[in-house]
PDB file of C-alpha atoms in Angstrom:
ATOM      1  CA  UNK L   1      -3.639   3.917 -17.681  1.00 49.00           C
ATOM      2  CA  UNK L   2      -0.970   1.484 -18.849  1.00 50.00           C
ATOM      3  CA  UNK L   3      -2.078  -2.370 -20.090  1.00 52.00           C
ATOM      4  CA  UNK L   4      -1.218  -3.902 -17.360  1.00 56.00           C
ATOM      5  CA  UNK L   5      -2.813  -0.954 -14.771  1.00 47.00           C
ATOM      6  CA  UNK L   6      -6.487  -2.261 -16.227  1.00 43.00           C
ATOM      7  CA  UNK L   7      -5.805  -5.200 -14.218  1.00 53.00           C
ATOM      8  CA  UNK L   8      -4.006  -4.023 -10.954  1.00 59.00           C
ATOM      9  CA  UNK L   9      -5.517  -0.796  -9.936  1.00 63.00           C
ATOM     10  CA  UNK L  10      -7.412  -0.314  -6.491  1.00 75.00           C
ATOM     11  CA  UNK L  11     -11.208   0.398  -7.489  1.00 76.00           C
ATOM     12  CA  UNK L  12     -11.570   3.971  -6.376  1.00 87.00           C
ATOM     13  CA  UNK L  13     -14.580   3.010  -4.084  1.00 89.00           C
ATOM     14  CA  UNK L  14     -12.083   0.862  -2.286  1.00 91.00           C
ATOM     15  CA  UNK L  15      -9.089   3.284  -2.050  1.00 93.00           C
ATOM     16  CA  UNK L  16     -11.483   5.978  -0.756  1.00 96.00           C
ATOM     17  CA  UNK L  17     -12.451   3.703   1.501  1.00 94.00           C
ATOM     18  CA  UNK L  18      -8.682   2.298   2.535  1.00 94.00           C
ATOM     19  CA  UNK L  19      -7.867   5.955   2.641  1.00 96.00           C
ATOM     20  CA  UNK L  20     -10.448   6.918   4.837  1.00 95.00           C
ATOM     21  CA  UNK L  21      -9.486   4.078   7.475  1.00 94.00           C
ATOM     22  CA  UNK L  22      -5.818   5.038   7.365  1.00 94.00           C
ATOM     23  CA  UNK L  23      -6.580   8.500   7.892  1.00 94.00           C
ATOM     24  CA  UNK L  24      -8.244   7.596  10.607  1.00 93.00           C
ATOM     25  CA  UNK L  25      -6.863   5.040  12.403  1.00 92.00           C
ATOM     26  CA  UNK L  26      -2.866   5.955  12.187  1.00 93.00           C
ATOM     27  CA  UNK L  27      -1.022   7.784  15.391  1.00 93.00           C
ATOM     28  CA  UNK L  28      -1.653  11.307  15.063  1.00 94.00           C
ATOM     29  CA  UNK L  29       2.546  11.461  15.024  1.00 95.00           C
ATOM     30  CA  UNK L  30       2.244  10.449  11.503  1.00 96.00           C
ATOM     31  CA  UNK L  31       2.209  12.871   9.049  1.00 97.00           C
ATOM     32  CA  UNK L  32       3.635  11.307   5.890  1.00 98.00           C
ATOM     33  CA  UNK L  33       2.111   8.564   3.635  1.00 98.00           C
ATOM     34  CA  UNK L  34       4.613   6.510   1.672  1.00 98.00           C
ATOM     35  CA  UNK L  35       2.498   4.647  -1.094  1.00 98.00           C
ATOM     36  CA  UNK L  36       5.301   1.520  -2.224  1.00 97.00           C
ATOM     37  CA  UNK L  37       4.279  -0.007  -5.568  1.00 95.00           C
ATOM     38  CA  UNK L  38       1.933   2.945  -6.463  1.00 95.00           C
ATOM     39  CA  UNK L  39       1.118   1.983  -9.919  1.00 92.00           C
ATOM     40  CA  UNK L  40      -0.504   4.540 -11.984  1.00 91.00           C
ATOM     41  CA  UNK L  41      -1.620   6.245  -8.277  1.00 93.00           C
ATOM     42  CA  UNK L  42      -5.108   5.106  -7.327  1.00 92.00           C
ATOM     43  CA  UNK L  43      -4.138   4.391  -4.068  1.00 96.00           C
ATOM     44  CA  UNK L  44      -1.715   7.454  -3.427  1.00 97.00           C
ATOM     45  CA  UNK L  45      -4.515   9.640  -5.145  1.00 97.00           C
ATOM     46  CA  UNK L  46      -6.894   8.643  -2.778  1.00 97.00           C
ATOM     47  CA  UNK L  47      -4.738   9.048   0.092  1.00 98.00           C
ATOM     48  CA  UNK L  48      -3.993  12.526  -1.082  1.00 98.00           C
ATOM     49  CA  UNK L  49      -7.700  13.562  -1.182  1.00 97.00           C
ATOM     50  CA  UNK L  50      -8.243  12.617   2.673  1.00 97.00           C
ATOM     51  CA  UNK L  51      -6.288  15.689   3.296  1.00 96.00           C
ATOM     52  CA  UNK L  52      -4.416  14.044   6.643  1.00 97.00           C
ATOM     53  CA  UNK L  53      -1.186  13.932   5.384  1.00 97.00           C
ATOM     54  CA  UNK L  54       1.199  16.417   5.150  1.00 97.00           C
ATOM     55  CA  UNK L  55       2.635  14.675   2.221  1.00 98.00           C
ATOM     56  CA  UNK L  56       2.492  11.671   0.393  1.00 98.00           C
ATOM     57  CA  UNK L  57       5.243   9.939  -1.544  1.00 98.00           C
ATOM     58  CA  UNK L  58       4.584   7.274  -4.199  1.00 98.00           C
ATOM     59  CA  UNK L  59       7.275   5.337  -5.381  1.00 98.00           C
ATOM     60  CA  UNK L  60       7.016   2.981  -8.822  1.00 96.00           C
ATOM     61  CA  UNK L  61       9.310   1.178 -10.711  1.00 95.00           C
ATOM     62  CA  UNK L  62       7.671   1.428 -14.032  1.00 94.00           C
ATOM     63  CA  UNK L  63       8.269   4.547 -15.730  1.00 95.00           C
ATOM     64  CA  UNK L  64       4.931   4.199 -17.749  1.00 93.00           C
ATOM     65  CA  UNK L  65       2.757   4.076 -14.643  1.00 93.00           C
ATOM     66  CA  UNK L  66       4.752   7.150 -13.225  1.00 96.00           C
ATOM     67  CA  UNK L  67       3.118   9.266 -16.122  1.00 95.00           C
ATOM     68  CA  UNK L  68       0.309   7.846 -16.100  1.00 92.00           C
ATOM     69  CA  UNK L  69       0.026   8.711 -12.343  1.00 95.00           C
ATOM     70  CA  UNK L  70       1.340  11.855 -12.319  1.00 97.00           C
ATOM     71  CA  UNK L  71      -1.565  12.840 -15.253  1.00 96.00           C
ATOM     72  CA  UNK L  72      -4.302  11.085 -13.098  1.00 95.00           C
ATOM     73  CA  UNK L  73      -3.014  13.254  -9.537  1.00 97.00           C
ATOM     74  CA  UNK L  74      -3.421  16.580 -12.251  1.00 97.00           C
ATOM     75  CA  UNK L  75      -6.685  15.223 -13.075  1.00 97.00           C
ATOM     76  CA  UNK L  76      -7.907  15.208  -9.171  1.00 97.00           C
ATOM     77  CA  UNK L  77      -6.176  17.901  -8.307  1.00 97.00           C
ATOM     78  CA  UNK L  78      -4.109  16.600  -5.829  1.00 98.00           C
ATOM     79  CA  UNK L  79      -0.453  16.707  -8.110  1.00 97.00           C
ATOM     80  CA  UNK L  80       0.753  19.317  -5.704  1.00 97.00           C
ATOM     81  CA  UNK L  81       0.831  16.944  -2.368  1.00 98.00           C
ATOM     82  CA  UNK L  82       1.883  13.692  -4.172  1.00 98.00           C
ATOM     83  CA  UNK L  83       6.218  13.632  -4.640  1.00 98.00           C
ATOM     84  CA  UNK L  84       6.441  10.334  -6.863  1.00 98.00           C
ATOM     85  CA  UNK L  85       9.739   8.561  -7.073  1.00 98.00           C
ATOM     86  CA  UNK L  86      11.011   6.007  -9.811  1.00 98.00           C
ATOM     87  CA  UNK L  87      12.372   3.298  -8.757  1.00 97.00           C
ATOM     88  CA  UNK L  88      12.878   0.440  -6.166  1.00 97.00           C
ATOM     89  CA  UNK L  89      10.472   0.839  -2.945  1.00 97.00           C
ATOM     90  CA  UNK L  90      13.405  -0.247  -0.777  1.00 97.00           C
ATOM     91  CA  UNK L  91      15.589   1.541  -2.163  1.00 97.00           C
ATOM     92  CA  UNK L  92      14.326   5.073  -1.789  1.00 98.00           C
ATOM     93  CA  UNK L  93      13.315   4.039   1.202  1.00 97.00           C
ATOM     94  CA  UNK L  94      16.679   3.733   1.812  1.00 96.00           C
ATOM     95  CA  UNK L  95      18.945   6.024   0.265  1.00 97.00           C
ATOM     96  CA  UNK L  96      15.627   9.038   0.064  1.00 96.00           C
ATOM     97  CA  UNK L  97      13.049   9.037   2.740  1.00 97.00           C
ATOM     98  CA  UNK L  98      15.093   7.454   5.850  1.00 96.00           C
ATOM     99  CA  UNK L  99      14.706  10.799   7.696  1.00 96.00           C
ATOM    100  CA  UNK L 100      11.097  10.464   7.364  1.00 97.00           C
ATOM    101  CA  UNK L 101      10.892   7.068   8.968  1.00 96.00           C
ATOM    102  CA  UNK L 102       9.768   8.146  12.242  1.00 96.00           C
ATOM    103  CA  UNK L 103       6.422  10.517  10.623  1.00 97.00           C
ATOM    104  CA  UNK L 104       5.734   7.970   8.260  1.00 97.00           C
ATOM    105  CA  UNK L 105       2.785   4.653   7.525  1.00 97.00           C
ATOM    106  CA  UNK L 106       4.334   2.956   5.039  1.00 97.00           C
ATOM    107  CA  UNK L 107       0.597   1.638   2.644  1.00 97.00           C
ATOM    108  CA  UNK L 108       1.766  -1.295  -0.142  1.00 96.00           C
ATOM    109  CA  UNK L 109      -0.174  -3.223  -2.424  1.00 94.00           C
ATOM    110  CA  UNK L 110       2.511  -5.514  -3.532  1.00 93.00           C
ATOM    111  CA  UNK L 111       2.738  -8.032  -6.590  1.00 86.00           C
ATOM    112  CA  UNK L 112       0.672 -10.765  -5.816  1.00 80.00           C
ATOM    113  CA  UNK L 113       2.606 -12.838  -8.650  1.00 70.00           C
ATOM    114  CA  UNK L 114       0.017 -13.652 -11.594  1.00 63.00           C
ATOM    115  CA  UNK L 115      -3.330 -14.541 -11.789  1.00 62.00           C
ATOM    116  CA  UNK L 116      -3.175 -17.642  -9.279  1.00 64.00           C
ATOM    117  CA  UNK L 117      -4.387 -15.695  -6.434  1.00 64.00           C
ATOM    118  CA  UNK L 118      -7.920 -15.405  -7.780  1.00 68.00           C
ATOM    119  CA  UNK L 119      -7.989 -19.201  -8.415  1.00 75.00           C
ATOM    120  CA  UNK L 120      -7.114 -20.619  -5.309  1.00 78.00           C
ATOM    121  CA  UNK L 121      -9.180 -21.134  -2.284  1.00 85.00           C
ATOM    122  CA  UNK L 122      -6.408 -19.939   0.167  1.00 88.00           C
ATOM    123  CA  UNK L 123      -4.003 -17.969  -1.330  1.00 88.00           C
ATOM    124  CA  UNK L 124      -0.356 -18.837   0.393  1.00 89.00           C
ATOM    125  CA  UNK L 125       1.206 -15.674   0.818  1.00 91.00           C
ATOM    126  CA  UNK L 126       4.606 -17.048   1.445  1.00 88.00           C
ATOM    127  CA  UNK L 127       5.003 -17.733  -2.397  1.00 85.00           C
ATOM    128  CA  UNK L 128       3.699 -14.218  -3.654  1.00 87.00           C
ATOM    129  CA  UNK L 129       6.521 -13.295  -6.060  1.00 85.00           C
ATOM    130  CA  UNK L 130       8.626 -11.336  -5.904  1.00 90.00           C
ATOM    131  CA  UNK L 131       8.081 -10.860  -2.666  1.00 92.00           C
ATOM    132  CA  UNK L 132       6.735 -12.848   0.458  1.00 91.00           C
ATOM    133  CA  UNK L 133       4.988 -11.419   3.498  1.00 93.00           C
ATOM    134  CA  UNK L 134       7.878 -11.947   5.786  1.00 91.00           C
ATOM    135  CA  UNK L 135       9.987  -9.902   3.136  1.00 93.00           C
ATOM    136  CA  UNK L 136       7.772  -7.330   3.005  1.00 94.00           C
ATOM    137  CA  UNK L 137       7.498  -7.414   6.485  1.00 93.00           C
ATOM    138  CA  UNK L 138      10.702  -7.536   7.218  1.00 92.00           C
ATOM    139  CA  UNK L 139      12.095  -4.870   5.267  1.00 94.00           C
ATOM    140  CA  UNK L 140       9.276  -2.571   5.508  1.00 94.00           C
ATOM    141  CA  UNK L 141       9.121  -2.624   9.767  1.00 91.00           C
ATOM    142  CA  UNK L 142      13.124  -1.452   9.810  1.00 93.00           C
ATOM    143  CA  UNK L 143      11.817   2.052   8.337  1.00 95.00           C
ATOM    144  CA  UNK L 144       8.567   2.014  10.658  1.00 93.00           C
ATOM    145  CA  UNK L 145       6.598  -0.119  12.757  1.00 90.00           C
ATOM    146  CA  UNK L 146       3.120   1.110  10.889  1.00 93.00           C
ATOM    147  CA  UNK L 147       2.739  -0.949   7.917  1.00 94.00           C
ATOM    148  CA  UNK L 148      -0.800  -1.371   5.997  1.00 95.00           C
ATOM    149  CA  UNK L 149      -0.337  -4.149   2.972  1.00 95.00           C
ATOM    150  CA  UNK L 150      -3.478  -4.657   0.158  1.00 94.00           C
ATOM    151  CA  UNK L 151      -3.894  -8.144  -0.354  1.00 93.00           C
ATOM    152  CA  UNK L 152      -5.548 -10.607  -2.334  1.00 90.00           C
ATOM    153  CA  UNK L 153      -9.030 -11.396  -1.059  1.00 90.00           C
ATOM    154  CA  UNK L 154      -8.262 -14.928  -0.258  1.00 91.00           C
ATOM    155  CA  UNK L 155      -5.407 -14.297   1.608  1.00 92.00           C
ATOM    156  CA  UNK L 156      -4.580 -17.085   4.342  1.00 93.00           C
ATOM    157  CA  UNK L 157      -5.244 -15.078   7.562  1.00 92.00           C
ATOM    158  CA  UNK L 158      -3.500 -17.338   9.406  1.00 90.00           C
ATOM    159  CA  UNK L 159      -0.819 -16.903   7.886  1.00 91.00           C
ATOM    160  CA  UNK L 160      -0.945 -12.805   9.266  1.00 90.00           C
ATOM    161  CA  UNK L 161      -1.918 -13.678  12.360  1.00 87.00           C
ATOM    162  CA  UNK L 162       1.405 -15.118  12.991  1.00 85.00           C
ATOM    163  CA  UNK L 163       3.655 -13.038  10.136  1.00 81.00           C
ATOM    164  CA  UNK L 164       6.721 -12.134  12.062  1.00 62.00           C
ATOM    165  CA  UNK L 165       5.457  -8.584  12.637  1.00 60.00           C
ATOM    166  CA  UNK L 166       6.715  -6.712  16.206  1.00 62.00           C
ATOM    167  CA  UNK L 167       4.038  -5.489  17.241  1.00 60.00           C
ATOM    168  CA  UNK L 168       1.496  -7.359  18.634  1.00 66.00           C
ATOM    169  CA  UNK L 169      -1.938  -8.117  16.787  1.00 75.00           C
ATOM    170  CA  UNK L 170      -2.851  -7.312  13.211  1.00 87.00           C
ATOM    171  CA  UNK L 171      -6.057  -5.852  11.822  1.00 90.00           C
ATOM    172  CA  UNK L 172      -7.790  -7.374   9.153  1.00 91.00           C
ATOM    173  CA  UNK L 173     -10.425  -5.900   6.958  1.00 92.00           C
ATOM    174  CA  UNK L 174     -11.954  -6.865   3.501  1.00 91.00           C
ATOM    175  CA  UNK L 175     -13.017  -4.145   0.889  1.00 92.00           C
ATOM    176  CA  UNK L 176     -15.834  -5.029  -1.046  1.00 85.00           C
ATOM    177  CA  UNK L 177     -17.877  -3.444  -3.738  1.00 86.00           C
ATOM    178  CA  UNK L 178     -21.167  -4.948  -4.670  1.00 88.00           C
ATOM    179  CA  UNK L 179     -21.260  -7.650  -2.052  1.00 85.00           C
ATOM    180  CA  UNK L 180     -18.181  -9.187  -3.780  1.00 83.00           C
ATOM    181  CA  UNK L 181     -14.445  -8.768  -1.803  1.00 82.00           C
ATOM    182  CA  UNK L 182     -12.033  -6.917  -3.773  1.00 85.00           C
ATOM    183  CA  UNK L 183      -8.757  -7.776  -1.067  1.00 89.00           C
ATOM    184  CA  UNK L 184      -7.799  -7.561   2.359  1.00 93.00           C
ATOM    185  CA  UNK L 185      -5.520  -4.796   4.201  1.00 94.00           C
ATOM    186  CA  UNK L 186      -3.622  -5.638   6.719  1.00 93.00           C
ATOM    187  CA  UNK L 187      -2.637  -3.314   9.409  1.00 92.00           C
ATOM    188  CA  UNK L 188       0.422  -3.661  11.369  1.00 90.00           C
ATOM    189  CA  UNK L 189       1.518  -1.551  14.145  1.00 87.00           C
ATOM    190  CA  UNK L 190      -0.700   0.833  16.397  1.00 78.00           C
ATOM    191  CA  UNK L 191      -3.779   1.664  14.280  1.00 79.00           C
ATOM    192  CA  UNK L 192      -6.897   2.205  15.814  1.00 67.00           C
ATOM    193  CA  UNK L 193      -9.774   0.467  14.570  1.00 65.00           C
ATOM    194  CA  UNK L 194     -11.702   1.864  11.988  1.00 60.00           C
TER     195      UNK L 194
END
């Protein structure tokens, strides 16, 4: 784990758990699992375990958390099914996985921007830095329309109710452990409910 990965990994009860309602709620036309800002992998490990996907790519700026991931997918096993790319989600998006677009769910538990998300009541998610919902949104629903984003567990669900999304409703769920929430995904496009 890297310094900062202490603080902004998925509890692995709660990835299972995320994995498990990806796996099953997502089209059956989806094959491939594109994990944006997978950190040192907890998400994109789990997501490998559920064996649904034919492959899963994680994609991470930070070099560190790469390693770190790669070591942790040896340690479960599941190094074989993960590809991990370094560098800018959009990016490879881009320029790498385009021809994927149509099998893929594109799962991202994006900078929240500092510690002021666990201190206030409602947590605006227009000012999450660097980027806002509609950004995410936005750039994430030109690759495909099935888009799953971890939030913080205050999240303003208004504000996701009316995110410029283009497809209809969004699903809501909090993760807790213990009786305490841990976040909020958000599932855009056709999932089925878990």
């Amino acid at each position: 784990m890297t310094d900062t990965a202490w603080f902004g990994v998925t509890p692995e009860p709660v990835a299972n758990k995320v994995a498990q309602h990806l796996s099953e709620g997502a089209p059956a036309s989806k094959a491939i699992l594109i994990d944006c800002f997978a950190g040192v992998g907890g998400n994109t490990i789990a997501f490998a375990r559920s064996g649904r996907w034919k492959r899963v790519y994680a994609i991470e700026k930070d070099e560190n958390a790469i390693l770190c991931g790669k070591h942790n997918a040896r340690l479960y096993g599941v190094d074989g099914l993960i590809s991990w790319f370094h560098g800018d989600c959009f990016e490879v998006m881009k320029n790498e996985l385009e021809p994927l677009s149509q099998h893929s769910v594109v799962f991202a538990s994006p900078p929240w921007g500092g510690p002021g998300y666990s201190t206030d009541p409602v947590f605006n998610l227009g000012s999450m830095d660097p980027y806002s919902l509609d950004e995410l949104l936005d750039s994430f629903q030109q690759f495909t329309q099935e888009v799953v984003l971890f939030l913080p567990r205050t999240s303003d669900l208004r504000q996701l109710a009316s995110a410029n999304h283009s497809l209809g409703r969004v699903k809501a769920i909090h993760y807790c452990m213990q009786g305490a929430s841990k976040g909020i995904c958000a599932y855009f496009g056709l999932f089925a409910s878990p």
